Each structure stands twice: as C-alpha cells, then as structure tokens.
XYZ file of C-alpha atoms in Angstrom:
691
model
C 69.161 -66.577 16.222
C 70.509 -63.088 16.911
C 71.377 -61.098 13.781
C 74.969 -60.564 14.934
C 75.485 -64.285 15.615
C 74.430 -65.164 12.055
C 77.276 -63.125 10.544
C 80.633 -64.556 9.486
C 83.514 -64.276 11.925
C 85.290 -61.721 9.720
C 82.264 -59.405 9.653
C 81.759 -59.841 13.404
C 85.408 -58.882 13.942
C 84.948 -55.796 11.738
C 81.933 -54.662 13.802
C 83.805 -55.326 17.051
C 86.920 -53.451 15.927
C 84.817 -50.484 14.751
C 83.407 -50.211 18.269
C 79.753 -50.314 17.290
C 77.602 -50.404 20.450
C 75.026 -52.489 18.557
C 73.467 -53.014 15.174
C 70.741 -50.532 14.192
C 67.120 -51.595 13.747
C 67.303 -51.521 9.950
C 70.556 -53.543 9.990
C 69.075 -56.237 12.245
C 65.922 -56.488 10.114
C 67.894 -56.674 6.840
C 70.302 -59.351 8.125
C 67.397 -61.534 9.301
C 65.393 -61.072 6.102
C 68.305 -61.953 3.829
C 69.142 -65.027 5.911
C 65.554 -66.322 6.192
C 64.189 -65.628 2.671
C 65.307 -65.462 -0.943
C 63.447 -62.163 -1.443
C 64.639 -58.805 -2.731
C 64.732 -55.948 -0.216
C 64.038 -52.224 -0.174
C 65.393 -50.424 2.891
C 63.519 -47.214 3.673
C 65.162 -45.392 6.551
C 66.282 -41.859 7.435
C 69.774 -40.533 6.792
C 72.477 -41.770 9.210
C 70.494 -44.890 10.180
C 73.175 -47.230 8.825
C 71.396 -48.144 5.556
C 74.659 -48.671 3.667
C 75.840 -51.342 6.113
C 72.282 -52.762 6.267
C 72.556 -53.420 2.529
C 76.172 -54.542 2.232
C 76.649 -56.649 5.372
C 73.881 -59.221 4.704
C 74.713 -59.335 0.986
C 78.431 -59.940 1.604
C 77.634 -62.393 4.390
C 75.511 -64.526 2.050
C 78.180 -64.977 -0.643
C 79.716 -68.431 -0.299
C 82.307 -68.390 -3.081
C 84.177 -65.170 -3.916
C 86.513 -66.907 -6.385
C 83.991 -67.415 -9.208
C 83.544 -63.844 -10.383
C 82.157 -60.466 -9.409
C 79.482 -60.993 -6.744
C 78.115 -57.581 -5.730
C 77.192 -54.764 -8.117
C 76.425 -51.406 -6.458
C 74.654 -48.796 -8.636
C 74.676 -45.124 -7.628
C 73.194 -41.992 -9.225
C 76.351 -39.979 -8.466
C 80.102 -40.429 -8.963
C 80.623 -38.534 -5.706
C 78.442 -41.048 -3.872
C 80.447 -43.903 -5.398
C 83.653 -42.318 -4.080
C 82.014 -41.822 -0.686
C 80.756 -45.401 -0.440
C 84.095 -46.732 -1.698
C 85.789 -45.198 1.326
C 83.041 -46.488 3.616
C 83.041 -50.105 2.412
C 86.776 -50.522 1.688
C 87.654 -51.395 5.272
C 84.924 -54.049 5.458
C 86.130 -55.568 2.179
C 89.670 -55.766 3.611
C 88.400 -57.858 6.518
C 86.850 -60.249 3.972
C 89.945 -60.124 1.747
C 87.899 -59.209 -1.332
C 88.601 -56.387 -3.805
C 86.336 -53.382 -4.235
C 86.513 -51.411 -7.502
C 85.066 -48.092 -8.654
C 84.021 -47.675 -12.290
C 83.434 -44.183 -13.645
C 85.158 -41.637 -15.880
C 87.768 -40.635 -13.303
C 88.978 -44.195 -12.618
C 92.095 -45.377 -14.464
C 91.850 -47.830 -17.348
C 94.307 -50.096 -15.521
C 91.889 -50.569 -12.607
C 88.996 -51.250 -14.978
C 91.030 -53.727 -17.019
C 92.036 -55.588 -13.863
C 88.442 -56.242 -12.758
C 87.387 -57.191 -16.312
C 90.252 -59.685 -16.651
C 89.687 -61.131 -13.180
C 86.125 -60.352 -12.031
C 85.958 -60.557 -8.258
C 84.521 -58.798 -5.229
C 82.436 -55.624 -5.387
C 81.975 -53.135 -8.247
C 80.604 -49.605 -7.736
C 79.209 -48.045 -10.915
C 76.744 -45.489 -12.389
C 73.941 -46.408 -14.841
C 75.682 -44.484 -17.613
C 78.872 -46.511 -17.184
C 76.856 -49.733 -17.458
C 75.382 -48.436 -20.725
C 78.804 -47.464 -22.026
C 80.100 -50.960 -21.309
C 77.109 -52.700 -22.945
C 77.358 -50.553 -26.076
C 81.126 -50.528 -26.545
C 82.293 -53.782 -24.931
C 79.284 -56.137 -24.738
C 81.464 -59.247 -24.516
C 83.387 -57.802 -21.571
C 80.101 -56.777 -19.925
C 78.712 -60.315 -20.104
C 81.981 -61.747 -18.772
C 82.077 -59.208 -15.942
C 78.452 -59.434 -14.790
C 77.649 -63.130 -15.242
C 78.619 -64.139 -11.685
C 76.781 -61.313 -9.896
C 74.575 -62.500 -7.028
C 73.555 -59.130 -5.572
C 72.645 -55.779 -7.143
C 72.510 -52.909 -4.651
C 70.835 -49.662 -5.741
C 71.437 -46.497 -3.740
C 69.053 -43.511 -3.470
C 66.175 -45.394 -5.114
C 63.837 -42.402 -4.683
C 66.057 -40.355 -7.009
C 65.324 -42.842 -9.818
C 61.561 -43.267 -9.315
C 59.475 -41.158 -11.685
C 62.410 -40.092 -13.874
C 63.682 -40.993 -17.341
C 66.984 -41.895 -15.716
C 65.141 -44.379 -13.523
C 63.459 -45.944 -16.562
C 66.901 -46.148 -18.193
C 68.251 -47.944 -15.120
C 65.306 -50.368 -15.123
C 66.062 -51.251 -18.738
C 69.771 -51.681 -17.965
C 69.033 -53.954 -15.002
C 66.819 -56.141 -17.152
C 69.443 -56.248 -19.915
C 72.338 -57.254 -17.634
C 70.221 -59.629 -15.509
C 70.070 -61.874 -18.570
C 73.781 -62.570 -18.056
C 73.198 -63.648 -14.441
C 71.487 -66.434 -12.527
C 68.521 -64.672 -10.857
C 70.412 -62.048 -8.820
C 68.863 -60.617 -5.670
C 68.321 -56.890 -5.264
C 68.649 -54.497 -2.349
C 67.676 -50.843 -2.771
C 68.111 -47.995 -0.296
C 65.895 -44.946 0.067
C 65.648 -42.174 2.639
C 62.207 -40.980 1.479
C 59.476 -43.293 0.232
C 55.748 -42.564 0.245
C 53.469 -45.538 0.980
C 51.732 -45.002 -2.354
C 55.120 -45.518 -4.046
C 55.643 -48.974 -2.547
C 54.114 -50.714 -5.571
C 56.311 -48.775 -8.016
C 59.374 -49.460 -5.895
C 58.704 -53.204 -5.712
C 58.258 -53.399 -9.490
C 61.434 -51.409 -10.166
C 63.798 -54.387 -10.338
C 61.802 -56.313 -12.956
C 62.730 -59.419 -10.955
C 60.667 -62.609 -10.585
C 61.552 -62.690 -6.887
C 59.204 -61.297 -4.245
C 60.303 -57.911 -2.868
C 59.967 -56.889 0.798
C 60.110 -53.307 2.049
C 61.680 -52.717 5.476
C 60.811 -49.338 6.970
C 62.611 -47.668 9.883
C 60.456 -44.755 11.055
C 62.895 -43.451 13.679
C 63.544 -39.762 13.019
C 65.929 -37.176 14.368
C 64.595 -34.610 16.784
C 63.762 -31.440 14.855
C 64.421 -27.867 15.972
C 62.830 -25.164 13.780
C 63.404 -21.422 13.694
C 61.594 -18.931 11.445
C 62.987 -15.592 10.279
C 60.354 -13.882 8.164
C 60.901 -10.455 6.675
C 57.516 -9.112 5.681
C 57.097 -7.239 2.420
C 60.772 -7.338 1.434
C 60.579 -9.729 -1.509
C 62.210 -8.559 -4.715
C 64.851 -9.486 -7.288
C 67.525 -9.829 -4.567
C 67.644 -11.498 -1.166
C 66.367 -9.070 1.462
C 68.983 -7.507 3.747
C 67.191 -8.803 6.842
C 67.162 -12.344 5.451
C 70.893 -12.206 4.720
C 71.564 -10.852 8.186
C 69.595 -13.702 9.781
C 71.497 -16.324 7.756
C 74.805 -14.629 8.562
C 74.121 -14.713 12.307
C 73.440 -18.469 12.160
C 76.629 -19.012 10.147
C 78.675 -17.421 12.960
C 77.919 -20.325 15.291
C 76.890 -23.289 13.116
C 78.243 -25.368 10.244
C 75.460 -25.014 7.697
C 73.968 -25.890 4.354
C 71.756 -23.268 2.685
C 69.194 -24.410 0.114
C 67.836 -21.677 -2.133
C 66.073 -22.865 -5.277
C 68.296 -21.476 -8.017
C 71.948 -21.192 -8.959
C 71.558 -17.403 -9.180
C 70.528 -17.272 -5.532
C 73.361 -19.642 -4.545
C 75.929 -17.266 -6.031
C 74.291 -14.134 -4.611
C 73.995 -15.504 -1.064
C 77.516 -16.974 -1.005
C 79.098 -13.742 -2.213
C 77.163 -11.466 0.142
C 77.748 -13.644 3.202
C 81.466 -13.731 2.412
C 81.534 -9.928 2.195
C 79.745 -9.622 5.553
C 82.231 -11.981 7.203
C 85.266 -10.213 5.753
C 83.934 -6.877 6.980
C 83.971 -8.258 10.538
C 87.125 -10.377 10.026
C 85.038 -13.430 10.952
C 86.933 -16.708 10.303
C 84.139 -18.418 8.334
C 84.494 -20.216 4.999
C 81.678 -19.794 2.454
C 81.264 -22.056 -0.581
C 78.930 -22.262 -3.587
C 77.934 -25.751 -4.763
C 75.790 -26.326 -7.859
C 75.945 -28.087 -11.221
C 77.664 -25.175 -12.998
C 80.580 -25.110 -10.541
C 83.430 -27.271 -11.819
C 83.363 -30.865 -10.598
C 86.843 -30.666 -9.022
C 85.902 -27.537 -7.081
C 82.711 -29.236 -5.845
C 84.748 -32.234 -4.706
C 87.166 -29.925 -2.879
C 84.204 -28.384 -1.028
C 82.848 -31.836 -0.116
C 86.286 -33.005 1.066
C 86.762 -29.906 3.197
C 83.335 -30.271 4.822
C 83.812 -33.958 5.528
C 87.302 -33.619 7.028
C 86.884 -30.276 8.751
C 87.069 -30.511 12.527
C 86.707 -26.993 13.872
C 86.509 -24.197 11.288
C 83.054 -22.776 10.702
C 81.779 -23.142 7.154
C 78.601 -22.596 5.157
C 77.809 -24.231 1.807
C 75.085 -22.654 -0.291
C 73.814 -25.291 -2.700
C 71.069 -26.493 -4.998
C 69.780 -30.079 -5.079
C 73.397 -31.192 -5.782
C 73.762 -31.822 -2.041
C 70.289 -33.292 -1.417
C 71.459 -36.863 -2.005
C 73.287 -38.932 0.581
C 76.910 -37.825 0.200
C 78.414 -37.790 3.688
C 79.768 -34.266 4.144
C 80.466 -34.625 7.812
C 79.030 -32.869 10.803
C 76.590 -30.269 9.478
C 74.760 -28.590 12.353
C 71.857 -27.032 10.494
C 70.044 -26.454 7.239
C 68.696 -23.113 6.009
C 65.719 -23.187 3.664
C 65.493 -19.929 1.713
C 62.691 -19.964 -0.841
C 60.122 -22.742 -0.763
C 60.970 -26.404 -1.474
C 58.967 -27.910 -4.369
C 57.914 -30.968 -2.374
C 57.859 -32.533 1.061
C 60.270 -35.213 -0.172
C 62.773 -32.539 -1.203
C 62.508 -30.838 2.201
C 62.971 -34.193 3.930
C 66.126 -34.890 1.899
C 67.538 -31.484 2.780
C 66.801 -31.921 6.477
C 68.600 -35.262 6.386
C 71.841 -33.413 5.666
C 71.989 -32.134 9.269
C 72.167 -33.933 12.595
C 73.976 -37.019 11.279
C 76.185 -37.085 14.375
C 73.942 -35.482 17.017
C 70.619 -36.984 15.860
C 69.046 -33.546 16.106
C 68.163 -31.802 12.843
C 68.015 -28.009 12.865
C 65.978 -26.194 10.217
C 66.186 -22.425 9.839
C 63.375 -21.122 7.644
C 64.439 -17.747 6.280
C 61.933 -16.065 3.983
C 60.925 -12.670 2.656
C 58.026 -13.595 0.353
C 54.575 -14.489 1.798
C 53.635 -17.050 -0.876
C 57.025 -18.805 -0.556
C 56.580 -18.769 3.217
C 53.163 -20.414 2.868
C 54.561 -23.107 0.563
C 57.459 -23.857 2.936
C 55.054 -24.036 5.883
C 52.746 -26.376 3.926
C 55.628 -28.723 3.064
C 56.886 -28.695 6.666
C 53.386 -29.351 8.020
C 53.049 -32.437 5.816
C 56.522 -33.619 6.783
C 55.749 -33.343 10.490
C 52.631 -35.437 9.874
C 54.818 -38.061 8.192
C 53.163 -37.520 4.798
C 55.494 -37.472 1.796
C 54.445 -36.568 -1.734
C 53.520 -39.434 -4.040
C 55.933 -39.813 -6.955
C 54.452 -38.839 -10.305
C 55.486 -41.730 -12.523
C 56.271 -41.261 -16.216
C 53.686 -42.853 -18.487
C 54.577 -44.295 -21.911
C 58.245 -43.150 -21.935
C 58.665 -43.231 -25.719
C 61.917 -41.242 -25.698
C 63.593 -43.612 -23.225
C 62.378 -46.572 -25.293
C 63.777 -45.031 -28.504
C 67.125 -44.527 -26.774
C 67.173 -48.142 -25.615
C 66.276 -49.400 -29.102
C 69.401 -47.649 -30.384
C 71.504 -48.880 -27.444
C 70.447 -52.500 -28.033
C 71.272 -52.190 -31.752
C 74.715 -50.772 -30.904
C 75.238 -53.622 -28.430
C 74.097 -56.491 -30.654
C 75.049 -55.024 -34.080
C 71.869 -56.455 -35.617
C 68.491 -57.564 -34.250
C 65.717 -59.406 -36.130
C 62.774 -57.068 -36.730
C 60.436 -59.606 -35.152
C 62.518 -59.456 -31.968
C 62.663 -55.646 -31.988
C 58.873 -55.514 -32.195
C 58.680 -57.755 -29.112
C 60.611 -55.455 -26.748
C 57.415 -54.612 -24.856
C 56.863 -58.331 -24.307
C 60.429 -59.324 -23.444
C 61.284 -56.453 -21.062
C 58.852 -55.637 -18.257
C 59.901 -51.970 -18.202
C 58.231 -51.495 -21.628
C 55.043 -53.484 -21.010
C 52.854 -50.368 -20.833
C 53.799 -49.482 -24.424
C 51.062 -50.734 -26.815
C 52.153 -52.861 -29.780
C 50.940 -50.278 -32.287
C 52.928 -47.499 -30.563
C 56.119 -49.568 -30.587
C 55.635 -50.323 -34.293
C 54.950 -46.641 -35.048
C 58.089 -45.588 -33.139
C 60.316 -48.072 -34.983
C 58.805 -47.126 -38.370
C 59.597 -43.470 -37.653
C 63.170 -44.302 -36.637
C 63.574 -46.236 -39.904
C 62.100 -43.328 -41.874
C 64.557 -40.897 -40.246
C 67.498 -43.249 -40.876
C 68.269 -43.971 -37.229
C 67.568 -47.625 -38.083
C 68.255 -49.451 -41.332
C 66.678 -52.756 -42.401
C 68.731 -55.433 -44.185
C 67.149 -58.847 -44.843
C 64.621 -58.417 -42.022
C 67.430 -57.498 -39.621
C 67.557 -54.084 -37.962
C 70.953 -52.377 -37.855
C 72.120 -48.876 -36.965
C 71.401 -46.323 -39.697
C 73.466 -43.315 -40.722
C 71.743 -40.926 -38.270
C 72.118 -43.558 -35.576
C 75.875 -43.646 -36.125
C 75.956 -39.877 -35.612
C 73.965 -40.341 -32.407
C 76.518 -42.794 -30.992
C 79.380 -40.419 -31.761
C 77.765 -37.891 -29.412
C 79.506 -37.916 -26.020
C 76.247 -37.752 -24.081
C 74.491 -40.698 -25.768
C 74.913 -42.894 -22.678
C 72.813 -40.674 -20.370
C 69.062 -39.988 -20.327
C 69.657 -36.611 -18.665
C 70.942 -33.506 -20.431
C 74.534 -32.448 -19.950
C 75.364 -28.764 -20.142
C 76.546 -27.184 -23.384
C 77.440 -23.917 -21.638
C 80.697 -22.014 -22.104
C 83.484 -23.191 -19.788
C 84.998 -20.534 -17.492
C 88.750 -20.534 -16.786
C 91.011 -18.605 -14.432
C 94.638 -19.036 -15.480
C 94.948 -22.842 -15.760
C 92.019 -23.655 -13.474
C 88.516 -24.487 -14.728
C 85.995 -22.670 -12.503
C 82.764 -23.957 -14.008
C 80.362 -23.193 -16.849
C 77.835 -20.510 -17.790
C 75.025 -20.108 -20.310
C 76.228 -17.626 -22.924
C 73.664 -14.850 -22.415
C 73.879 -11.278 -23.819
C 75.149 -9.908 -20.495
C 78.337 -12.026 -20.771
C 80.716 -9.617 -22.510
C 84.341 -8.499 -22.227
C 84.765 -6.626 -18.915
C 81.497 -8.076 -17.549
C 81.732 -8.838 -13.824
C 80.168 -12.109 -12.739
C 79.805 -14.410 -9.745
C 80.707 -18.082 -10.053
C 81.762 -20.627 -7.416
C 81.151 -17.959 -4.782
C 83.879 -15.682 -6.173
C 83.869 -12.536 -8.315
C 85.382 -12.521 -11.792
C 85.861 -10.089 -14.651
C 85.598 -11.452 -18.195
C 88.830 -10.887 -20.106
C 88.378 -13.031 -23.212
C 85.590 -14.971 -24.948
C 86.420 -17.673 -27.486
C 83.074 -18.421 -29.156
C 84.413 -21.282 -31.284
C 85.985 -23.067 -28.321
C 83.045 -22.068 -26.037
C 85.560 -20.759 -23.496
C 85.528 -17.693 -21.224
C 88.770 -16.467 -19.633
C 88.421 -14.495 -16.393
C 90.497 -12.674 -13.776
C 89.753 -12.021 -10.102
C 87.960 -8.811 -9.155
C 85.912 -7.452 -6.246
C 82.333 -6.697 -7.284
C 79.976 -8.589 -9.566
C 76.488 -9.987 -10.028
C 75.090 -13.503 -10.475
C 74.905 -14.692 -14.100
C 71.529 -15.558 -15.578
C 71.283 -19.299 -15.217
C 68.341 -21.065 -16.806
C 65.920 -21.886 -13.988
C 66.138 -25.406 -12.621
C 63.400 -25.199 -9.999
C 61.395 -28.405 -9.741
C 57.714 -29.031 -10.312
C 55.687 -28.254 -7.183
C 53.716 -31.243 -5.911
C 49.927 -31.450 -5.697
C 50.094 -32.388 -2.020
C 52.011 -29.248 -1.026
C 49.733 -26.900 -2.981
C 46.546 -28.509 -1.651
C 47.896 -28.202 1.882
C 48.600 -24.501 1.246
C 44.902 -23.990 0.504
C 43.883 -25.977 3.588
C 46.196 -24.004 5.878
C 44.848 -20.716 4.556
C 41.213 -21.827 4.729
C 41.475 -23.301 8.240
C 43.656 -20.484 9.577
C 46.065 -22.995 11.118
C 48.980 -20.611 10.604
C 47.792 -18.815 13.744
C 49.589 -21.577 15.666
C 52.897 -20.076 14.537
C 52.316 -17.071 16.836
C 54.069 -14.803 14.364
C 52.315 -11.474 13.803
C 54.043 -10.786 10.469
C 53.103 -14.190 9.057
C 49.557 -13.915 10.365
C 49.130 -10.470 8.816
C 50.528 -11.478 5.432
C 48.644 -14.791 5.266
C 45.446 -12.948 6.189
C 46.203 -10.581 3.308
C 46.724 -13.515 0.932
C 43.310 -14.834 1.960
C 41.666 -11.436 1.520
C 43.130 -11.060 -1.982
C 41.281 -14.213 -3.081
C 37.567 -14.841 -3.365
C 35.763 -18.135 -3.804
C 33.168 -18.405 -6.537
C 31.721 -21.228 -8.645
C 33.983 -23.778 -6.963
C 37.229 -21.930 -7.666
C 39.529 -19.359 -6.074
C 39.913 -16.116 -8.008
C 42.388 -13.256 -7.877
C 41.779 -9.767 -9.244
C 44.564 -7.202 -9.601
C 44.400 -3.401 -9.725
C 43.858 -3.498 -13.512
C 40.732 -5.680 -12.994
C 42.482 -8.665 -14.586
C 40.947 -11.837 -13.188
C 42.938 -15.027 -12.696
C 42.163 -18.449 -11.255
C 44.287 -19.726 -8.345
C 44.132 -23.519 -8.484
C 46.149 -24.542 -5.404
C 47.285 -27.508 -7.501
C 50.680 -28.866 -8.528
C 52.622 -27.766 -11.591
C 51.491 -30.693 -13.762
C 47.818 -30.027 -13.055
C 48.258 -26.347 -13.866
C 49.925 -27.112 -17.198
C 47.093 -29.518 -18.055
C 44.442 -26.911 -17.192
C 46.207 -24.280 -19.296
C 46.252 -26.706 -22.239
C 42.519 -27.352 -21.819
C 41.827 -23.619 -21.815
C 43.967 -22.968 -24.884
C 42.327 -25.850 -26.737
C 38.848 -24.236 -26.633
C 39.659 -20.537 -27.151
C 40.571 -18.706 -30.333
C 44.088 -18.787 -31.714
C 46.197 -15.889 -30.475
C 44.256 -15.266 -27.251
C 46.751 -14.900 -24.442
C 46.431 -17.175 -21.427
C 49.416 -17.609 -19.117
C 50.470 -19.832 -16.245
C 52.288 -18.157 -13.335
C 53.095 -21.396 -11.561
C 54.934 -19.840 -8.647
C 51.549 -18.569 -7.470
C 49.495 -21.449 -8.951
C 47.775 -18.764 -11.048
C 46.357 -18.778 -14.581
C 45.399 -15.468 -16.163
C 43.694 -14.461 -19.389
C 40.594 -12.773 -20.803
C 37.107 -13.832 -19.664
C 38.426 -16.713 -17.592
C 35.232 -17.236 -15.603
C 33.267 -17.875 -18.778
C 36.006 -20.178 -20.096
C 36.023 -22.207 -16.878
C 32.238 -22.503 -17.085
C 32.597 -23.799 -20.647
C 35.008 -26.451 -19.413
C 32.390 -27.468 -16.859
C 29.386 -27.418 -19.212
C 30.842 -28.694 -22.475
C 32.204 -32.118 -23.310
C 35.861 -31.129 -23.738
C 37.836 -34.303 -24.402
C 41.535 -34.988 -24.735
C 40.937 -35.174 -28.474
C 40.378 -31.407 -28.337
C 43.738 -30.939 -26.623
C 45.428 -33.304 -29.090
C 44.040 -31.282 -32.008
C 45.359 -28.078 -30.408
C 48.818 -29.586 -29.961
C 48.815 -30.915 -33.507
C 48.310 -27.327 -34.725
C 50.968 -25.906 -32.397
C 54.377 -27.528 -32.828
C 55.917 -24.926 -30.501
C 53.669 -26.043 -27.642
C 54.830 -29.644 -28.143
C 58.474 -28.537 -28.077
C 57.973 -26.474 -24.894
C 56.348 -29.391 -23.072
C 58.943 -31.977 -24.141
C 62.080 -29.812 -24.099
C 63.438 -31.521 -20.962
C 62.866 -35.037 -22.340
C 66.076 -36.132 -23.996
C 65.958 -38.093 -27.280
C 62.399 -36.923 -27.978
C 63.573 -36.113 -31.529
C 63.548 -39.882 -32.131
C 59.798 -39.947 -31.476
C 57.108 -39.139 -34.085
C 54.823 -36.163 -33.520
C 51.733 -38.273 -32.811
C 53.518 -40.121 -29.988
C 54.951 -36.902 -28.566
C 51.386 -35.595 -28.331
C 50.289 -38.853 -26.721
C 53.172 -38.566 -24.231
C 51.961 -35.077 -23.221
C 48.369 -36.257 -22.775
C 49.413 -39.334 -20.781
C 51.751 -37.466 -18.449
C 50.131 -34.106 -17.826
C 46.542 -35.335 -17.679
C 47.268 -38.277 -15.393
C 46.654 -35.862 -12.506
C-alpha cells in the first residue's frame, strides 16, 4: 500500500490543499513503519527534510479515538521551537478538528486550565514545564497525561550527553507510569552511528526502537577568506570587510563562538553599512539579549521577504527554529565539533536546497580546527556524543522532585530508584545509599517513621525559581532602556556609571546601577565596547582534534590551493617536534609544552594526572584552545606517567586534597551541592577519564 493511501481522508485533503508535490523519503518511511509495526521511531534527517510532518502525520493518523483524552505529547528543548511548531501543526490539527495547546511560561493560565479540565488533542511542552506540573500539581498531571498514546521529542541530539537529557529521561519514565505503553517518535538532524544505541535507550520504553535515516544532503558551496597573521583581541579589519561584502548580497547568519564577538561584529558591521547608507539590518542574538528582542529578530527573519539582514548569533540559533530563507552561514572562529558545524550549516538553504558556508578566519589554529571539522563533515563523519556517566547531581535533583511530588516516599522505595527507573540503573546501590544519607545529613531529606519527606533545606530548594531546570539560569544584572528590557550582563568591574557598552547590537551608556535590584539603566549613545561575558565556548571533540593532527601530518591542506593557509599551516608544523610519542612546542623562553591533539575532556584528564604526581604548588596549565599543556620538566613528567603505575586512586587522592579543583571541574553541574565529596570525585573520574 502506498504511504499516502494509508492516511485518513482529512490528512490526505490537508496534503492536497497544501500543494505538496509528494511526500518526502523520511515521511514515506515513517508512515509505513508506524502502520506496519508497534515500534518506537527515531527520525534522523537533515534540516528542511520534512521531519516534523514525518513525526506528526503518522502519529495523528494512528489515533482512533480523540475524545478520550490528550493523545499526543510533543516535547521541545526551546519555547521558541514550541511556538514555531505550533504555527506549523495548527493547520493540520484544524483539518482533523482537534485542539493543539502550548504549555510554557508565556501561555495564559486560561489556556492551560482548559486542557487540564478537558484533555484532548496535542500538547506542546518543555521538560521543565513537565517537572513543574509533576511537583506542583501531580493530580492534574496524572489526569492530563493518562490518555497519551504518542510522545514526540524534537531535537533529540540536543538532549543526548547532557544533564538536561538525563532529566528528560527521568521525566518520561515518571509520566509513562500514568499511561498505557505510549509510543515514541524522536527527531534529530545530526546523529552519529555510534550514538544509535544511546538514542534507542533514551525512551526507557519496553518497545523496540527503529532508526530511520535520510542521508540526502543539500549541495554545499564553500568560500574561504583567511587573513594571515591578523589574529588579536578584536576581529581583524579584513575579516570584517569580507563578512560585510557577503552581507550586501545575502541574508546571513554569522556564528562566532562568544557573546563578546557577537556584539563586536554586529556593531561594526552596522557602522560600515551606515557609512555607505546600505539598507541592511544587523541583529545580535544570544542568551543575554532579552527574550522578547530575540523573538522580534526571529519573527522579522521568518517573515521578511526582501530586505537584506544579517544575524550574528551563538548556539541560540543552532537548533531547528525556522527563521525563513537564510542564504548563507558565516563561520568565524572554529566550531567545537562537526555536529555543531552541521547544525549551523542546516540553517541555510532550507528553500533552495543549497547550503552556503563562508569560512572567515584570521587565526591559523582556528582555521585548522574549522578545516578539520569541515573535512569530517564532508566525509559524513559526525562526532560521537560523550555521554554523562553516573549523573549523581541529576539523580539528587530527581530524588527531591519525587519527594515534592509524592509528599512522602518509603525509604525502601527511595533506595530502589536505580532498580525501578532505567535511567538510574548505572548507579550502584552503595552510591545511591551514600547520596541519600548525605541528603539526610544536610537536611534536604527528613525521615519520619521510615518515610522520607522534604527537609528544611529541601523546602528552601523548592522555593528557588530555577529548581525545575537542570541547566543554570543567569543571575546577571538586567539592563533597561526607558521601559524596555534589553538583556542582562555579568556585573564586572568595567560596568560603572558612564561606561559605554554593546548589547543587542546597539551602543549604550550606563546611567544608573541599582545593586540591590540587580538592575542597570542605560541610554543610547554612539561608541562602546563589548562587555566581558563569561565564556560559553563548548568542549572541543576528540575527533576534530585528531583530524587536525592528521591534516597537518599528511599535508592535505595543500588541496585548498591557498598560499596563506599553506604557509601558516607549514609554520604550525615547523613549530612542533615529535619526540617519545608526543608532539612538543617550545617558545622563545625555552618553555616546553605538550600538544596532545586531543579533545577538551582528554586534556583535562591528562592535566589531572600530571598534577596528581608532582609536588604541591608546581604550576601546570592547560591552554585548551591550542590543545597545549605547559609546566616545568614536562618531558620527565610524561615519562613518569609512562613508566610508573599511576592509577585513578592517585588522582582521587589529589582531588581529595584540593577542594578547589573539585569545584572548578563540577561548577557547570547544577545541584552538585546535594552530592557528597566522595561522589563528586567519583563523578570527575568517571566522566573525564572515560576518554
């Protein structure tokens, strides 16, 4: 039977009225698989391949009775993506005469109450909103979710290997207990073959899971603008000029790797355009720009027909929000992984099916890293996801969430979490017991008649606004112009009255600082500089770094036919020498460092090994941008690591003596203060030495 013929008449009419020439490959495969099996599905396909419809159409088609409750639950990592998909699926839901409801902080209580009172149709929600419902209104949650037949997860790759993903796994397993064996569909634009096993296990479902892969890719046009020897604290003039020339003819996204660079590039491009009276709009888009301003930028890009625009952004626009017809992507500064580069490329060519990548670079090492990532991408090789081992902090958070939800839990049941929920099965019994004992000791949990309830510190935890999320929310100062919120900034020493700053691509002068209210009042001005944001650059993958070494060693960069790149890459090679199985770098002061050509995690692990066998106070440093470790007598130290039996016990002893090192390595893991020191050390060993 043809896939189209198996669809209900209403869905067929929708497809006909939309004027689709045909179903896409991934849509045909998904419709057939849902109809012929009772399996879960993961759809791995490039951007603009019709994945959303490939997930929703077969799921909606399979529902026989829409009158007995909510039937489809869609989970997204982003509110903006929920809003985007709401618009996309609303018309289809009208054809089927079923309601579709959004659930996040910006949706009215009236809309939420309506779907709770009369569960029906489709619900679009974030993981954090599910948690909020389970904790605060568990009865309503059970009533709402009990009829769900399908759970659709968008951007699955953004959850794999993250605490937020572990949180979502726990939530899925908690709410699935209200349902009758729901089926799952997940969507992903980038999925490495080695991740297939992790992806299949993600749902925690007894059903078999199939992965459908569509390998069709857009044509790719690449340009390279490389300014030799111009790297420095600011973007080189030649690099800005190259980007500006592209912006005069193309609608673009620019991906630098920091918010500082986003602000600098946006401001300078805008100045260049105004000098020539060029009718181009320039926008800054990153997590410190106010949410409403970001949404205005997204709306403009999506609905713009003719006016040229350029959005300079961080990873905030890597995920699949449809922002319309973007012609090209500029990569300035190297991407941390092939997967990240692939996501960024997927932002362009959605309408034309030709992706355009402009590589603009003024630093030889960054150029090599970008080239290495691109080379892997063109070979179809994506980085493997580094999964989180023994996620004690996420488990501690879920212990508290379950206690809030259920009010009290028998201790025997609490100590069986790693047996009753598959997401926690890698946690040993003794570790779970140690974690709970610590939480009792610190008064997060209280025991009454062998029942666990929330302790005094736990009550304080729940009162915190950001309890429901496993990712950190900013505690920066908010920035206001008149009655408009512009965004937020870290309160660094250079933020003072009369300071001139860049934010949201515009220049401001600080007029008032209210420390108690954490509020900065600004006025418009003409000149300024980017504020000092805390770096949010990602860990560089092992695959990219190892390919950098291979490209240098094999001299394959000669294929680029670029004299500047050839000269600078030859210089990079000449600055290194190979000895005793390692690459070494020696500067003008005869300091010797080891260049590992390994990913960030490996480099951190090696630095820990080195520090664990040298004397206290000896200074060894990781310069991860260049995959370089420096310090005194490194060759002898590396030989010791080779000759001696240095075990992880040595590293554990070092960490036990150095509380600051533990804090530095766990600072980005939320709720780690609920975890005892011994388990925090174990978390470090399990996660950094897994490579």
